[in-house]
Amino acid sequence: MKVLAVHPSALMYTKIYLRLEPLGLELVAQAIRQAGHAICLIDLQVETHRDYSALLRTWRPDVVAFSCNYLANVPEIVDLAKLTKDALPESFVFVGGHSASFIAEQFLEHGAGAIDCILKGEGEAFVPELLQAIEHDRTAIARVPGVVSRVGSGPPPRFVENLDAISPARDLLRHRRKYFIGVLDPCASIEFARGCPWDCSFCSAWTFYGRSYRMISPDKIVEDLARVQESGIFIVDDVAFIQGKHGMAIGEAIAKKGIKKKYYLETRGDVLLRNKDVFKFWKSLGLEYMFIGVEAIDEEGLLKHRKRISLGKNFEALEFARSLGITVAINLIADPDWDRQRFEVIRQWCLEIPEIVNISVNTPYPGTEMWLTEPRKIQSRDYRLFDIQHAVLPTTLPLPEFYEELVKTQQVLNMKHLGWRALRSTAKIAAGHLWRGQTNFVRMLWKFNSVYNPALQLADHQKLVPYELTLPPPPQQRVGHSLLYIHQSKGRQGRDIDDSTEQFVEATRMGISQ
Ligand code: B12
Ligand code: SF4
């Protein structure tokens, strides 16, 4: 069969700072290819809806598979599914990915017949089986693990048996030079491990994977890395180098192979402090940028987000990263209850530190614990506003003022790191990029005002809502974690970490799950 794999458009945040290859969809595409089907991949972050329609007309796929990791992309995908069925009524249309897994039934309803099924969980595990059912016996679709369809649902999704078995189909992307993060331009993505053993209340990374943690072997990683052409590498792991030994082994294998790249990763402050030697070694291998989810600059805020890491530890981690000469970006979560004074305190704090600060808005998502426990009433049912840049909970300030303050704060950070000031400090790098025809980084420096604008953010709330998100049930005090999981938890067995790391996680998490 001919299968077309589709990644939806970029959301607000990715229009400026970064744009990355759809690694998960590439893995699914490779599994499809290995099962003997013809595959084509289109990434709407870098191509248009017109390109998509043209592909439907010229290539006429039998099956169209959408990737939906982000809740805000749901309306776009539903509309594209409808357009697809109009153009090719015989085609089979399905959706997979992180967010699709948490709202499978609602997704089907929005599709009103245009979406044949949702495949929950890790796509590469059962996509070959689903395609076999589509080709030979459509009644078997509802028996495939992870499938939710109007004619029935299969058993719960299961993990892919061996993470080393499939490499991403990087060759299917037609515009690889469009992917970048900051000065890492161009930039490819890679995965070292999957899942997260912590259980922060605002996050669904751990609920998707049943609080498991699995690693890819250093040999496999180096084999994949050696094939990558791009000089920049974004490591997609939620928390890099939880298991220090694994990080060290990958680093040694890279050094032995003589691979020279520049890396970006995301981690926690306490992991950085626990595995200082690993991060130091990685600095020597080319680790240039690091993102630390600090989330709050007060103890109360940390407690709220269930991050059992003291402020002191976070600041110590920043200090250590600085000492290594690594550029650090941190994230803070702005709560809709912030007033003008609170924003001002944050602005002042941000100006005092050298780090890049990213501000996101506290947003409950289906699949998170917060979705079921948040006592405040959700104000919008528009999926597009659930991108952690809009306020969907009631704001203390009138909404226009909240956005004014939010954008003003982001602006302060923007002035610190974008525009002429950034170009001055990165002139050599920028010139190098332009020389090689890479324009993503330089363009990013001036795009801020066209994307971040309080009037535009406010106008987004006035838009007609084509598909309404189902609101959560009345708030609960405690949530049984098994209710949240997409992949069932295997408890301690599912976490491929040594006992001392398990104890470290236990001591720093705030949850109650198994
Ligand atoms: C890397 C990453 C990014 C990258 C995106 C890379 C890309 N182009 O896809 C960057 C940094 C750009 C990013 C940005 C954002 N992210 Co992000 N991101 C992640 C992260 C850490 C890992 C994703 C990843 O690459 N995993 C590795 C690959 C192999 O797995 P995967 O993509 O999930 O794919 C697997 C399955 O989902 C499934 N699958 C995927 N596609 C398909 C398709 C089909 C047909 C099938 C069957 C299966 C399938 O199979 C794949 C293989 O097993 C996740 C957390 C997580 N662990 O999931 C958050 C996460 C997905 N991001 C999140 C958010 C909120 C955002 C932002 C909105 C944040 C912001 N500040 O604005 C933006 C929006 C980006 C956009 N779309 O424009 C949330 C999503 C919440 C939600 N429910 O919508 C997550 C879950 C993090 C969290 N803490 O809650 N992100
Ligand atoms: S440490 Fe917390 S926020 Fe980070 S991925 Fe794990 S559960 Fe999510």
Coordinates of C-alpha atoms and ligand atoms in Angstrom, one line a residue:
M1 CA 0.0 0.0 0.0
K2 CA 1.0 3.6 -0.4
V3 CA 1.1 5.3 3.0
L4 CA 1.4 9.1 3.6
A5 CA 2.7 10.2 7.0
V6 CA 1.9 13.7 8.0
H7 CA 3.2 16.0 10.8
P8 CA 1.0 19.1 11.4
S9 CA 2.0 22.8 11.4
A10 CA 4.3 24.5 13.9
L11 CA 2.8 26.2 17.0
M12 CA 3.6 29.7 18.2
Y13 CA 6.7 28.9 20.2
T14 CA 8.4 27.0 17.4
K15 CA 7.8 29.8 14.9
I16 CA 10.8 31.7 16.5
Y17 CA 13.2 29.8 18.6
L18 CA 13.4 26.4 17.0
R19 CA 11.9 24.0 14.5
L20 CA 12.8 20.3 14.8
E21 CA 12.4 17.2 12.7
P22 CA 9.5 15.0 13.6
L23 CA 11.5 12.1 15.0
G24 CA 8.6 10.1 16.3
L25 CA 6.9 10.1 12.9
E26 CA 10.2 9.1 11.2
L27 CA 10.3 6.0 13.5
V28 CA 6.7 5.1 12.6
A29 CA 7.5 5.7 8.9
Q30 CA 10.5 3.4 9.1
A31 CA 8.4 0.6 10.7
I32 CA 5.9 1.1 7.8
R33 CA 8.7 0.9 5.2
Q34 CA 10.2 -2.2 6.9
A35 CA 6.7 -3.8 6.6
G36 CA 7.0 -3.5 2.9
H37 CA 4.8 -0.5 2.1
A38 CA 5.6 2.6 0.0
I39 CA 6.0 5.6 2.3
C40 CA 6.0 9.3 1.8
L41 CA 6.4 11.9 4.7
I42 CA 5.2 15.5 4.7
D43 CA 6.1 17.9 7.5
L44 CA 3.7 20.9 7.6
Q45 CA 6.1 22.8 9.8
V46 CA 8.1 23.4 6.7
E47 CA 5.6 22.7 3.9
T48 CA 2.1 24.1 3.2
H49 CA -1.5 22.8 3.1
R50 CA -1.3 23.4 -0.6
D51 CA 1.7 21.0 -0.8
Y52 CA -0.3 18.5 1.1
S53 CA -3.3 18.7 -1.3
A54 CA -1.0 18.4 -4.2
L55 CA 0.5 15.2 -2.8
L56 CA -3.0 13.7 -2.3
R57 CA -3.7 14.5 -6.0
T58 CA -0.5 13.3 -7.5
W59 CA 0.5 10.4 -5.2
R60 CA -3.0 9.2 -4.2
P61 CA -2.1 7.4 -1.0
D62 CA -4.2 4.4 0.2
V63 CA -3.5 5.3 3.8
V64 CA -2.9 8.6 5.5
A65 CA -1.3 8.6 9.0
F66 CA -1.3 11.9 11.1
S67 CA 1.0 12.5 14.0
C68 CA -0.6 14.4 16.9
N69 CA 1.7 15.0 19.8
Y70 CA 0.3 18.5 20.5
L71 CA -3.2 19.2 21.6
A72 CA -3.3 22.5 19.9
N73 CA -2.9 20.7 16.5
V74 CA -6.1 18.7 16.9
P75 CA -8.4 21.1 14.8
E76 CA -5.9 21.3 12.0
I77 CA -5.6 17.5 11.8
V78 CA -9.4 16.9 11.9
D79 CA -9.8 19.4 9.1
L80 CA -7.1 17.8 7.1
A81 CA -8.7 14.4 7.6
K82 CA -12.0 15.7 6.3
L83 CA -10.2 17.2 3.3
T84 CA -8.5 13.9 2.7
K85 CA -11.7 11.9 2.7
D86 CA -13.3 14.3 0.3
A87 CA -10.4 14.0 -2.1
L88 CA -9.9 10.2 -1.6
P89 CA -13.0 8.6 -0.2
E90 CA -11.5 5.1 -0.4
S91 CA -8.4 6.1 1.7
F92 CA -7.9 4.9 5.3
V93 CA -7.1 7.8 7.7
F94 CA -5.7 7.3 11.2
V95 CA -4.0 9.4 13.8
G96 CA -1.4 8.5 16.4
G97 CA 1.0 10.3 18.8
H98 CA 1.1 11.7 22.3
S99 CA -2.0 13.9 22.5
A100 CA -4.1 11.7 20.2
S101 CA -3.6 8.8 22.7
F102 CA -5.1 10.8 25.6
I103 CA -8.2 11.9 23.7
A104 CA -8.8 9.1 21.3
E105 CA -12.6 8.8 21.5
Q106 CA -13.1 12.6 21.2
F107 CA -10.8 12.7 18.2
L108 CA -12.9 10.1 16.4
E109 CA -16.1 12.1 17.2
H110 CA -14.6 15.4 15.8
G111 CA -13.7 13.5 12.7
A112 CA -17.4 12.6 12.1
G113 CA -16.4 9.6 10.0
A114 CA -13.3 11.1 8.4
I115 CA -10.9 9.5 10.9
D116 CA -11.0 5.7 10.7
C117 CA -9.1 5.0 13.9
I118 CA -6.6 6.2 16.5
L119 CA -3.5 4.2 17.2
K120 CA -2.5 4.9 20.8
G121 CA 1.0 4.6 22.3
E122 CA 4.3 3.9 20.6
G123 CA 3.4 3.9 16.9
E124 CA 6.3 1.7 15.6
A125 CA 5.1 -1.2 17.8
F126 CA 1.8 -2.0 16.1
V127 CA 1.6 0.1 12.9
P128 CA 2.6 -2.9 10.8
E129 CA -0.2 -5.0 12.3
L130 CA -2.7 -2.2 11.7
L131 CA -1.7 -1.9 8.0
Q132 CA -1.9 -5.6 7.6
A133 CA -5.5 -5.5 8.9
I134 CA -6.3 -2.5 6.6
E135 CA -5.0 -4.4 3.6
H136 CA -6.4 -7.8 4.2
D137 CA -9.1 -7.9 6.8
R138 CA -10.6 -4.7 8.1
T139 CA -12.6 -6.5 10.8
A140 CA -9.2 -7.2 12.4
I141 CA -8.5 -3.5 13.0
A142 CA -10.4 -3.4 16.2
R143 CA -8.2 -6.2 17.6
V144 CA -4.8 -4.4 17.1
P145 CA -3.3 -3.3 20.5
G146 CA -3.8 0.5 20.9
V147 CA -6.5 0.9 18.3
V148 CA -9.6 2.9 19.1
S149 CA -12.2 2.9 16.3
R150 CA -15.9 3.4 15.9
V151 CA -16.3 -0.4 15.4
G152 CA -14.4 -1.3 18.6
S153 CA -11.1 -1.0 20.4
G154 CA -8.1 -3.3 20.7
P155 CA -6.3 -4.2 23.9
P156 CA -4.1 -1.6 25.6
P157 CA -1.0 -0.5 23.6
R158 CA 2.2 -2.3 24.3
F159 CA 5.8 -1.1 24.1
V160 CA 8.0 -1.8 21.1
E161 CA 10.1 -4.8 22.2
N162 CA 13.5 -3.4 21.4
L163 CA 14.2 0.3 21.0
D164 CA 17.4 -0.6 19.1
A165 CA 15.4 -2.3 16.3
I166 CA 14.3 0.7 14.3
S167 CA 16.2 3.8 13.1
P168 CA 14.4 7.0 12.2
A169 CA 13.7 7.4 8.4
R170 CA 15.6 10.6 8.2
D171 CA 15.9 10.4 4.5
L172 CA 12.2 10.9 3.9
L173 CA 12.3 14.6 4.9
R174 CA 12.6 16.9 1.9
H175 CA 13.7 20.1 3.7
R176 CA 16.3 18.9 6.3
R177 CA 18.0 22.3 6.3
K178 CA 14.9 24.0 7.8
Y179 CA 15.4 22.4 11.2
F180 CA 17.3 24.4 13.8
I181 CA 17.5 25.5 17.4
G182 CA 19.1 28.9 18.0
V183 CA 22.6 28.8 16.6
L184 CA 22.5 25.1 16.0
D185 CA 21.4 25.6 12.4
P186 CA 20.9 23.1 10.8
C187 CA 20.0 20.7 13.6
A188 CA 18.9 17.0 13.6
S189 CA 17.2 15.2 16.5
I190 CA 18.2 12.0 18.3
E191 CA 16.8 9.9 21.2
F192 CA 19.0 8.3 23.9
A193 CA 16.2 7.1 26.2
R194 CA 12.5 7.1 26.5
G195 CA 10.1 7.9 29.4
C196 CA 10.6 9.6 32.7
P197 CA 10.6 8.2 36.2
W198 CA 9.4 11.4 37.9
D199 CA 5.7 12.4 38.1
C200 CA 5.3 16.2 37.9
S201 CA 1.7 17.2 38.1
F202 CA 1.6 19.4 35.0
C203 CA 3.4 16.9 32.7
S204 CA 2.2 14.0 30.6
A205 CA 5.5 12.6 29.5
W206 CA 5.5 10.1 32.4
T207 CA 1.8 9.2 32.1
F208 CA 2.2 8.3 28.4
Y209 CA 5.0 5.8 29.2
G210 CA 3.6 4.4 32.4
R211 CA 6.4 6.0 34.5
S212 CA 8.9 3.8 32.7
Y213 CA 12.4 4.5 31.5
R214 CA 14.1 2.6 28.7
M215 CA 17.5 3.2 27.1
I216 CA 18.8 2.8 23.6
S217 CA 22.2 1.1 23.4
P218 CA 25.3 3.3 22.9
D219 CA 26.2 1.2 19.8
K220 CA 22.9 1.9 18.2
I221 CA 23.1 5.6 19.0
V222 CA 26.5 6.0 17.5
E223 CA 25.5 4.1 14.4
D224 CA 22.5 6.5 14.0
L225 CA 24.6 9.6 14.8
A226 CA 27.3 8.6 12.3
R227 CA 24.8 8.8 9.5
V228 CA 23.5 12.3 10.5
Q229 CA 24.8 15.1 8.2
E230 CA 23.8 18.1 10.4
S231 CA 26.3 19.7 12.7
G232 CA 23.8 20.4 15.4
I233 CA 22.0 17.7 17.5
F234 CA 18.9 18.1 19.6
I235 CA 18.7 15.3 22.2
V236 CA 14.9 14.8 22.6
D237 CA 15.0 12.9 26.0
D238 CA 12.8 14.5 28.6
V239 CA 15.6 14.4 31.2
A240 CA 19.0 13.6 29.7
F241 CA 21.5 11.4 31.5
I242 CA 19.3 10.2 34.4
Q243 CA 21.5 7.1 34.4
G244 CA 25.0 8.6 34.5
K245 CA 26.7 5.3 33.3
H246 CA 24.5 5.3 30.2
G247 CA 25.5 9.0 29.4
M248 CA 29.1 8.2 29.9
A249 CA 29.0 5.1 27.7
I250 CA 27.4 7.0 24.9
G251 CA 29.9 9.8 25.2
E252 CA 32.8 7.3 25.1
A253 CA 31.4 5.6 22.0
I254 CA 31.1 9.0 20.3
A255 CA 34.6 9.9 21.2
K256 CA 36.0 6.6 20.0
K257 CA 34.2 7.0 16.7
G258 CA 35.6 10.6 16.4
I259 CA 32.1 12.1 15.8
K260 CA 32.2 15.9 16.2
K261 CA 28.8 17.6 16.7
K262 CA 27.3 20.4 18.8
Y263 CA 24.6 19.2 21.2
Y264 CA 21.5 20.6 22.9
L265 CA 19.8 18.7 25.7
E266 CA 17.2 19.1 28.4
T267 CA 17.7 17.9 32.0
R268 CA 16.8 18.6 35.7
G269 CA 19.0 20.6 38.0
D270 CA 19.4 17.7 40.4
V271 CA 20.4 15.3 37.7
L272 CA 23.0 17.7 36.5
L273 CA 24.5 18.0 40.1
R274 CA 24.4 14.2 40.6
N275 CA 26.2 13.4 37.3
K276 CA 28.6 16.3 37.1
D277 CA 31.4 14.2 35.5
V278 CA 29.0 13.1 32.7
F279 CA 28.0 16.6 31.8
K280 CA 31.7 17.8 32.0
F281 CA 32.7 15.0 29.6
W282 CA 29.8 15.9 27.3
K283 CA 31.0 19.5 27.3
S284 CA 34.3 18.3 25.8
L285 CA 32.3 16.4 23.2
G286 CA 30.5 19.5 22.0
L287 CA 27.6 20.0 24.5
E288 CA 26.8 23.7 24.0
Y289 CA 23.2 24.3 25.1
M290 CA 21.2 23.0 28.0
F291 CA 17.6 23.5 29.0
I292 CA 16.7 23.2 32.7
G293 CA 13.1 23.1 33.8
V294 CA 13.4 25.3 36.8
E295 CA 9.6 26.1 36.7
A296 CA 9.5 28.4 39.7
I297 CA 11.7 30.7 41.6
D298 CA 9.9 30.2 44.9
E299 CA 9.5 27.1 47.0
E300 CA 5.7 27.4 46.9
G301 CA 5.7 27.3 43.2
L302 CA 8.0 24.2 43.1
L303 CA 5.7 22.4 45.5
K304 CA 2.7 23.2 43.4
H305 CA 4.3 21.7 40.3
R306 CA 5.4 18.7 42.4
K307 CA 9.1 19.3 41.7
R308 CA 10.8 18.1 44.8
I309 CA 14.0 20.0 44.2
S310 CA 15.0 22.9 46.4
L311 CA 15.6 26.3 44.9
G312 CA 19.1 26.2 46.3
K313 CA 19.8 23.1 44.2
N314 CA 18.4 24.7 41.1
F315 CA 20.6 27.7 41.5
E316 CA 23.6 25.5 42.3
A317 CA 22.9 23.6 39.1
L318 CA 22.8 26.9 37.1
E319 CA 26.1 27.9 38.7
F320 CA 27.7 24.6 37.7
A321 CA 26.5 24.8 34.1
R322 CA 27.9 28.3 33.9
S323 CA 31.2 27.0 35.2
L324 CA 31.4 24.6 32.3
G325 CA 30.7 27.3 29.8
I326 CA 27.4 25.8 28.7
T327 CA 24.7 28.2 27.6
V328 CA 21.7 27.5 29.7
A329 CA 18.0 28.2 29.0
I330 CA 15.5 27.8 31.8
N331 CA 11.8 27.6 31.9
L332 CA 9.4 29.3 34.3
I333 CA 5.7 28.6 34.5
A334 CA 3.6 31.7 34.8
D335 CA 0.4 31.1 36.6
P336 CA -2.8 32.8 35.4
D337 CA -3.1 34.1 39.0
W338 CA 0.0 36.3 38.6
D339 CA -0.6 40.0 39.2
R340 CA 1.5 42.9 37.8
Q341 CA 3.8 42.8 40.8
R342 CA 4.6 39.2 40.3
F343 CA 5.5 39.7 36.7
E344 CA 7.7 42.6 37.7
V345 CA 9.6 40.4 40.2
I346 CA 10.1 37.8 37.5
R347 CA 11.4 40.5 35.0
Q348 CA 13.8 41.8 37.5
W349 CA 15.1 38.3 38.4
C350 CA 15.5 37.4 34.7
L351 CA 17.5 40.5 34.1
E352 CA 19.9 39.7 36.9
I353 CA 20.8 36.3 35.6
P354 CA 22.7 35.5 32.4
E355 CA 20.5 32.6 31.4
I356 CA 17.9 32.6 28.6
V357 CA 14.5 32.4 30.3
N358 CA 11.5 30.9 28.7
I359 CA 8.1 31.6 30.2
S360 CA 5.2 29.2 29.6
V361 CA 1.6 29.5 31.0
N362 CA 0.4 27.0 33.5
T363 CA -2.1 24.9 31.5
P364 CA -3.9 21.7 32.5
Y365 CA -3.7 19.0 29.7
P366 CA -5.6 15.8 29.3
G367 CA -3.2 13.1 30.5
T368 CA -1.8 15.1 33.3
E369 CA -2.7 14.8 37.0
M370 CA -3.4 18.5 37.0
W371 CA -6.2 18.0 34.5
L372 CA -8.1 16.0 37.1
T373 CA -7.2 17.9 40.2
E374 CA -7.2 21.6 39.2
P375 CA -10.0 23.3 41.1
R376 CA -10.2 26.3 38.9
K377 CA -12.6 26.2 36.0
I378 CA -11.2 25.9 32.5
Q379 CA -12.2 29.0 30.5
S380 CA -11.9 27.8 27.0
R381 CA -12.6 24.6 25.1
D382 CA -10.6 25.7 22.1
Y383 CA -7.8 23.1 21.5
R384 CA -5.7 25.8 19.8
L385 CA -5.3 27.7 23.1
F386 CA -3.8 24.7 24.8
D387 CA -0.2 25.5 23.7
I388 CA 1.1 26.8 27.0
Q389 CA 1.3 30.3 25.6
H390 CA -2.3 31.2 26.2
A391 CA -4.2 31.4 29.5
V392 CA -7.0 28.8 29.7
L393 CA -7.5 29.1 33.5
P394 CA -9.1 32.2 35.0
T395 CA -6.6 35.1 35.2
T396 CA -6.5 37.4 38.3
L397 CA -5.7 40.3 36.0
P398 CA -8.2 41.1 33.3
L399 CA -7.2 38.9 30.3
P400 CA -5.9 41.8 28.2
E401 CA -3.7 42.9 31.0
F402 CA -2.4 39.4 31.7
Y403 CA -1.2 39.1 28.1
E404 CA 0.3 42.6 28.2
E405 CA 2.3 41.6 31.3
L406 CA 3.2 38.2 29.8
V407 CA 4.4 39.6 26.5
K408 CA 6.2 42.5 28.3
T409 CA 8.1 39.9 30.3
Q410 CA 8.9 37.8 27.3
Q411 CA 9.9 41.0 25.5
V412 CA 12.5 41.8 28.2
L413 CA 13.9 38.4 27.7
N414 CA 13.7 38.9 24.0
M415 CA 15.7 42.1 24.1
K416 CA 18.3 40.2 26.1
H417 CA 18.8 37.4 23.6
L418 CA 17.3 38.3 20.2
G419 CA 17.7 41.3 17.8
W420 CA 20.9 43.3 17.3
R421 CA 22.2 42.5 20.7
A422 CA 22.2 38.8 19.9
L423 CA 23.6 39.4 16.5
R424 CA 26.5 41.4 18.0
S425 CA 27.4 38.6 20.3
T426 CA 27.0 35.9 17.7
A427 CA 28.1 37.8 14.6
K428 CA 30.8 35.2 13.7
I429 CA 28.4 32.3 14.0
A430 CA 25.7 34.2 12.1
A431 CA 28.0 35.0 9.3
G432 CA 29.1 31.4 9.1
H433 CA 25.5 30.3 8.8
L434 CA 24.7 32.8 6.0
W435 CA 27.8 31.7 4.2
R436 CA 26.5 28.2 4.2
G437 CA 23.1 29.3 3.1
Q438 CA 21.5 28.6 6.6
T439 CA 19.2 31.5 7.4
N440 CA 17.0 30.0 10.1
F441 CA 19.0 31.4 13.0
V442 CA 19.4 34.9 11.6
R443 CA 15.7 35.2 10.7
M444 CA 14.8 34.1 14.2
L445 CA 16.5 37.2 15.7
W446 CA 13.8 39.5 14.3
K447 CA 10.6 37.5 14.3
F448 CA 9.6 38.1 18.0
N449 CA 7.2 41.0 17.5
S450 CA 5.3 39.4 14.7
V451 CA 4.5 36.3 16.8
Y452 CA 4.3 37.5 20.4
N453 CA 1.8 40.3 20.6
P454 CA -0.9 40.8 23.3
A455 CA -3.5 41.8 20.8
L456 CA -3.0 38.7 18.7
Q457 CA -3.1 36.5 21.8
L458 CA -6.3 38.1 22.9
A459 CA -7.8 37.8 19.5
D460 CA -7.2 34.1 19.5
H461 CA -9.8 33.8 22.3
Q462 CA -12.4 35.4 20.1
K463 CA -12.1 32.9 17.3
L464 CA -14.9 30.6 16.4
V465 CA -14.3 27.2 18.1
P466 CA -14.9 24.5 15.5
Y467 CA -14.2 21.5 17.8
E468 CA -14.7 21.6 21.5
L469 CA -12.4 19.9 24.0
T470 CA -14.3 17.8 26.5
L471 CA -13.8 19.4 30.0
P472 CA -12.5 17.3 32.8
P473 CA -14.8 15.8 35.5
P474 CA -15.2 17.6 38.8
P475 CA -11.8 18.1 40.5
Q476 CA -10.5 15.2 42.6
Q477 CA -8.1 15.5 45.5
R478 CA -6.1 12.4 44.6
V479 CA -5.9 10.5 41.3
G480 CA -5.1 6.8 40.8
H481 CA -2.2 7.0 38.5
S482 CA -3.2 3.8 36.6
L483 CA -6.1 5.9 35.3
L484 CA -3.7 8.3 33.6
Y485 CA -1.4 5.8 31.9
I486 CA -1.5 5.1 28.2
H487 CA 1.1 2.3 28.5
Q488 CA 0.4 0.3 31.7
S489 CA 3.0 0.7 34.4
K490 CA 5.3 -2.2 35.1
G491 CA 6.4 -0.6 38.3
R492 CA 10.1 -0.7 39.2
Q493 CA 10.6 -3.4 36.5
G494 CA 9.7 -0.9 33.8
R495 CA 12.5 1.5 34.9
D496 CA 15.8 0.5 33.4
I497 CA 17.9 2.3 36.0
D498 CA 20.1 1.0 38.8
D499 CA 19.0 0.9 42.4
S500 CA 20.9 4.0 43.5
T501 CA 19.3 6.0 40.7
E502 CA 15.9 4.6 41.6
Q503 CA 16.4 5.8 45.2
F504 CA 17.5 9.2 44.0
V505 CA 14.3 9.5 41.9
E506 CA 12.2 8.4 44.9
A507 CA 13.8 11.0 47.1
T508 CA 13.2 13.8 44.6
R509 CA 9.7 13.0 43.3
M510 CA 6.6 13.9 45.1
G511 CA 4.1 11.4 43.7
I512 CA 2.3 8.4 45.1
S513 CA 2.4 6.1 42.1
Q514 CA 3.9 2.7 41.7
Ligands
B12_1 C1 11.2 16.9 21.7 C2 9.9 17.6 22.1 C3 9.6 18.8 21.5 C4 10.3 19.3 20.3 C5 9.4 19.0 19.1 C6 10.0 18.1 18.1 C7 9.0 17.8 17.0 N1 9.1 18.4 15.9 O1 8.1 16.9 17.1 C8 10.1 20.8 20.6 C9 11.2 21.3 21.4 C10 10.1 21.7 19.3 C11 8.8 20.9 21.3 C12 8.0 21.9 21.3 C13 6.8 22.0 22.0 N2 6.4 21.0 22.9 CO1 7.2 19.4 23.1 N3 8.0 17.7 23.6 C14 9.1 17.1 23.2 C15 9.3 15.8 24.0 C16 10.3 16.1 25.1 C17 9.7 14.6 23.3 C18 9.0 14.3 21.9 C19 9.9 13.3 21.1 O2 10.5 13.7 20.2 N4 9.9 12.1 21.6 C20 10.6 11.0 21.0 C21 9.8 10.4 19.8 C22 10.4 9.2 19.3 O3 8.5 10.1 20.4 P1 7.2 10.8 19.9 O4 7.4 12.0 19.1 O5 6.3 10.9 21.1 O6 6.5 9.7 18.9 C23 6.1 8.4 19.4 C24 4.6 8.4 19.8 O7 4.1 9.6 20.2 C25 4.0 7.8 18.6 N5 3.6 8.7 17.4 C26 4.1 9.9 17.1 N6 3.5 10.3 15.9 C27 2.8 9.3 15.5 C28 2.0 9.1 14.3 C29 1.3 7.9 14.1 C30 0.5 7.8 12.9 C31 1.4 6.9 15.1 C32 0.6 5.7 14.9 C33 2.1 7.1 16.3 C34 2.8 8.2 16.4 O8 4.9 6.9 18.1 C35 6.2 7.5 18.2 C36 7.3 6.5 18.3 O9 7.1 5.7 19.4 C37 7.8 15.6 24.5 C38 7.7 14.8 25.8 C39 7.6 13.3 25.5 N7 8.5 12.5 26.0 O10 6.8 12.9 24.7 C40 7.3 17.0 24.7 C41 5.8 17.3 24.6 C42 5.2 16.4 23.4 N8 5.8 18.7 24.2 C43 4.8 19.4 24.7 C44 4.6 20.8 24.5 C45 3.5 21.4 25.4 C46 5.3 21.5 23.5 C47 5.0 23.0 23.1 C48 3.6 23.3 22.9 C49 5.7 23.8 24.2 C50 5.8 25.3 24.1 N9 6.7 25.8 24.9 O11 5.1 26.0 23.4 C51 5.9 23.1 21.8 C52 5.0 23.0 20.5 C53 5.8 22.4 19.4 C54 5.1 22.5 18.0 N10 4.3 21.5 17.6 O12 5.2 23.4 17.3 C55 4.0 18.5 25.6 C56 2.7 18.1 24.9 C57 1.5 18.4 25.6 C58 0.3 18.2 24.8 N11 -0.5 17.3 25.2 O13 0.0 18.9 23.8 C59 5.0 17.3 25.9 C60 4.2 16.0 26.1 C61 5.8 17.7 27.1 C62 5.2 17.7 28.4 N12 6.0 18.0 29.4 O14 4.0 17.6 28.7 N13 8.6 19.7 21.9
SF4_2 S1 10.9 15.5 35.3 FE1 8.8 16.1 35.5 S2 8.4 17.7 33.9 FE2 10.3 16.6 33.4 S3 9.6 15.0 32.0 FE3 9.7 14.1 34.0 S4 7.7 14.3 34.8 FE4 7.8 15.7 33.0

